[in-house]
Tab-separated table of C-alpha atoms in Angstrom:
chain	number	residue	atom	x	y	z
K	1180	MET	CA	-77.851	101.012	188.468
K	1181	LYS	CA	-77.178	100.570	184.745
K	1182	THR	CA	-78.636	102.808	182.053
K	1183	VAL	CA	-79.457	101.957	178.444
K	1184	ALA	CA	-76.223	103.678	177.377
K	1185	ASP	CA	-74.260	101.146	179.422
K	1186	TYR	CA	-75.495	98.365	177.122
K	1187	ILE	CA	-74.612	100.108	173.829
K	1188	LYS	CA	-71.198	99.130	172.501
K	1189	SER	CA	-69.164	101.751	170.669
K	1190	ILE	CA	-67.133	100.365	167.774
K	1191	PRO	CA	-64.373	102.742	166.605
K	1192	ASP	CA	-63.553	103.135	162.903
K	1193	PHE	CA	-66.654	101.332	161.627
K	1194	PRO	CA	-67.809	101.441	158.888
K	1195	LYS	CA	-64.878	103.718	158.030
K	1196	PRO	CA	-62.022	105.443	159.861
K	1197	GLY	CA	-63.113	108.261	162.162
K	1198	ILE	CA	-66.647	106.939	162.690
K	1199	VAL	CA	-67.729	105.484	166.037
K	1200	PHE	CA	-70.522	102.996	165.369
K	1201	ARG	CA	-73.133	102.701	168.132
K	1202	ASP	CA	-74.069	99.022	168.189
K	1203	VAL	CA	-77.650	98.472	169.316
K	1204	THR	CA	-77.381	94.683	168.973
K	1205	SER	CA	-75.528	94.646	172.281
K	1206	VAL	CA	-78.714	95.984	173.903
K	1207	LEU	CA	-80.770	93.227	172.286
K	1208	GLU	CA	-78.358	90.501	173.367
K	1209	SER	CA	-78.802	91.358	177.026
K	1210	PRO	CA	-82.123	90.446	178.637
K	1211	GLU	CA	-81.611	93.244	181.167
K	1212	GLY	CA	-80.528	95.772	178.532
K	1213	PHE	CA	-83.408	94.957	176.188
K	1214	LYS	CA	-85.959	95.147	178.997
K	1215	LEU	CA	-84.520	98.453	180.189
K	1216	ALA	CA	-84.615	99.873	176.641
K	1217	MET	CA	-88.231	98.774	176.163
K	1218	ASP	CA	-89.276	100.124	179.567
K	1219	GLU	CA	-87.622	103.489	178.886
K	1220	MET	CA	-89.235	103.805	175.457
K	1221	ILE	CA	-92.652	102.811	176.786
K	1222	LYS	CA	-92.329	105.421	179.576
K	1223	ARG	CA	-91.881	108.121	176.908
K	1224	LEU	CA	-95.327	107.240	175.550
K	1225	ASP	CA	-97.103	107.736	178.876
K	1226	GLY	CA	-99.911	110.216	178.290
K	1227	VAL	CA	-99.544	110.147	174.477
K	1228	GLU	CA	-102.810	109.284	172.764
K	1229	PHE	CA	-102.247	107.194	169.658
K	1230	ASP	CA	-103.711	104.354	167.613
K	1231	LEU	CA	-100.744	102.667	165.950
K	1232	ILE	CA	-96.990	102.360	166.055
K	1233	ALA	CA	-95.062	102.503	162.787
K	1234	GLY	CA	-91.543	101.134	162.661
K	1235	ALA	CA	-88.925	101.544	159.956
K	1236	GLU	CA	-87.191	98.481	158.559
K	1237	ALA	CA	-85.506	96.712	160.138
K	1238	ARG	CA	-84.585	97.758	163.654
K	1239	GLY	CA	-87.713	99.860	164.000
K	1240	PHE	CA	-89.528	96.517	163.868
K	1241	ILE	CA	-87.402	95.145	166.708
K	1242	PHE	CA	-88.257	98.045	169.016
K	1243	GLY	CA	-91.660	99.116	167.718
K	1244	ALA	CA	-93.448	95.761	167.661
K	1245	PRO	CA	-92.821	94.896	171.344
K	1246	ILE	CA	-93.931	98.393	172.363
K	1247	ALA	CA	-97.120	98.008	170.313
K	1248	TYR	CA	-97.736	94.625	171.931
K	1249	ALA	CA	-97.105	95.937	175.453
K	1250	LEU	CA	-99.480	98.849	174.940
K	1251	GLY	CA	-102.192	96.932	173.063
K	1252	LYS	CA	-101.697	98.815	169.790
K	1253	GLY	CA	-101.304	97.721	166.186
K	1254	PHE	CA	-97.972	97.835	164.382
K	1255	VAL	CA	-97.381	99.137	160.844
K	1256	PRO	CA	-94.146	98.120	159.119
K	1257	VAL	CA	-92.432	100.728	156.965
K	1258	ARG	CA	-90.506	98.595	154.471
K	1259	LYS	CA	-87.989	98.906	151.702
K	1260	LYS	CA	-89.589	99.051	148.261
K	1261	GLY	CA	-90.844	95.744	146.920
K	1262	LYS	CA	-91.219	93.915	150.247
K	1263	LEU	CA	-94.930	94.414	150.988
K	1264	PRO	CA	-97.518	92.169	149.273
K	1265	ARG	CA	-100.575	94.442	149.096
K	1266	GLU	CA	-101.089	97.787	147.395
K	1267	THR	CA	-98.642	100.353	148.773
K	1268	VAL	CA	-97.746	104.012	148.776
K	1269	SER	CA	-94.055	104.794	148.458
K	1270	MET	CA	-91.630	107.638	149.036
K	1271	ALA	CA	-88.105	108.090	147.697
K	1272	TYR	CA	-85.546	109.935	149.810
K	1273	GLU	CA	-81.906	110.924	149.688
K	1274	LEU	CA	-79.139	108.941	151.294
K	1275	GLU	CA	-75.548	110.028	151.786
K	1276	TYR	CA	-74.563	108.265	148.535
K	1277	GLY	CA	-77.759	107.916	146.509
K	1278	THR	CA	-81.444	107.344	147.105
K	1279	ALA	CA	-83.704	104.779	148.739
K	1280	GLU	CA	-87.434	104.147	148.708
K	1281	ILE	CA	-89.794	102.990	151.448
K	1282	GLU	CA	-93.393	101.796	151.378
K	1283	ILE	CA	-96.422	101.329	153.605
K	1284	HIS	CA	-99.523	99.290	152.790
K	1285	LYS	CA	-102.091	101.712	151.418
K	1286	ASP	CA	-104.777	100.402	153.807
K	1287	ALA	CA	-102.575	100.233	156.945
K	1288	ILE	CA	-103.393	103.730	158.174
K	1289	LYS	CA	-106.853	105.257	158.153
K	1290	PRO	CA	-107.489	109.004	157.944
K	1291	GLY	CA	-107.405	110.567	161.392
K	1292	GLN	CA	-105.410	107.821	163.082
K	1293	LYS	CA	-102.690	108.991	165.429
K	1294	ILE	CA	-99.312	107.380	164.832
K	1295	VAL	CA	-96.107	107.017	166.867
K	1296	ILE	CA	-93.007	106.242	164.806
K	1297	VAL	CA	-90.325	104.131	166.503
K	1298	ASP	CA	-86.800	103.443	165.293
K	1299	ASP	CA	-83.487	102.449	166.822
K	1300	LEU	CA	-81.457	105.489	165.794
K	1301	ILE	CA	-81.740	108.962	164.337
K	1302	ALA	CA	-78.736	110.124	162.356
K	1303	THR	CA	-79.554	112.270	159.307
K	1304	GLY	CA	-83.322	111.716	159.664
K	1305	GLY	CA	-84.044	110.868	156.017
K	1306	THR	CA	-85.836	107.561	156.559
K	1307	ILE	CA	-88.095	108.906	159.272
K	1308	GLU	CA	-88.816	112.121	157.382
K	1309	ALA	CA	-89.979	109.972	154.443
K	1310	SER	CA	-92.012	107.828	156.867
K	1311	THR	CA	-93.799	110.892	158.267
K	1312	ARG	CA	-94.672	112.012	154.748
K	1313	LEU	CA	-96.121	108.606	153.847
K	1314	ILE	CA	-98.191	108.470	157.026
K	1315	GLU	CA	-99.555	111.951	156.376
K	1316	GLU	CA	-100.265	111.087	152.726
K	1317	LEU	CA	-102.524	108.310	154.034
K	1318	GLY	CA	-104.304	110.762	156.363
K	1319	GLY	CA	-102.533	109.755	159.561
K	1320	GLU	CA	-101.235	112.206	162.151
K	1321	VAL	CA	-97.740	111.665	163.535
K	1322	VAL	CA	-98.027	112.471	167.248
K	1323	LYS	CA	-94.541	111.373	168.360
K	1324	VAL	CA	-91.267	110.075	166.950
K	1325	LEU	CA	-89.266	107.934	169.361
K	1326	PHE	CA	-85.684	106.693	169.012
K	1327	LEU	CA	-83.482	104.622	171.241
K	1328	ILE	CA	-80.318	106.475	170.121
K	1329	GLU	CA	-79.707	109.943	168.726
K	1330	LEU	CA	-76.577	111.221	167.018
K	1331	PRO	CA	-77.186	114.989	167.319
K	1332	GLY	CA	-74.023	115.849	165.387
K	1333	LEU	CA	-75.723	114.623	162.197
K	1334	ASN	CA	-78.627	117.063	162.698
K	1335	GLY	CA	-81.423	114.620	161.864
K	1336	ARG	CA	-83.759	116.241	164.358
K	1337	ALA	CA	-83.840	119.380	162.180
K	1338	ARG	CA	-85.635	117.408	159.457
K	1339	LEU	CA	-88.310	116.476	162.007
K	1340	GLU	CA	-88.673	119.861	163.695
K	1341	LYS	CA	-92.479	119.967	163.418
K	1342	TYR	CA	-92.819	116.698	165.372
K	1343	ASP	CA	-92.476	115.700	169.015
K	1344	VAL	CA	-89.123	113.871	168.819
K	1345	GLU	CA	-87.550	112.064	171.742
K	1346	SER	CA	-84.569	109.780	172.191
K	1347	ILE	CA	-83.427	107.681	175.131
K	1348	VAL	CA	-79.655	108.003	174.627
K	1349	SER	CA	-77.647	110.693	172.848
K	1350	PHE	CA	-74.058	110.352	171.610
K	1351	ASP	CA	-71.912	113.194	170.302
K	1352	GLY	CA	-70.071	112.790	166.993
K	1353	GLU	CA	-70.981	110.724	163.965
């Protein structure tokens, strides 16, 4: 029986020599792989009480929205700055070579709502750390952070140590 890891292609020396890129699009291209990934992620939410799923642009949308649909929950997109049409709150964060900024609609999360954050991969954890801060700024409570893939060698989980963090597949190295 295949596992989610069996559907993830490893691309050596991308985007630079010495890096092994974990390609999640190979999961999406396979009906069986995508269904297995969704089923595994949904299983990790069994018994978790929450109101909404938030997903980080762009692959967090791909995984988070179907989970929200399957579980009868709303979905909140966490977008790059300047992409949302209504009033937003934003958060800047550090990248390896600079900074980035993400936003959430100011009215998307109500005080007291319980939120699950979904994304495809945790590496350094910067985007999701910024997402947790935005959700909390709006009065939401992050009750779980769920990833398809984790790269533990990049120590992103340390930035999220106060949250319930779970991943489906873990790969050593960068």
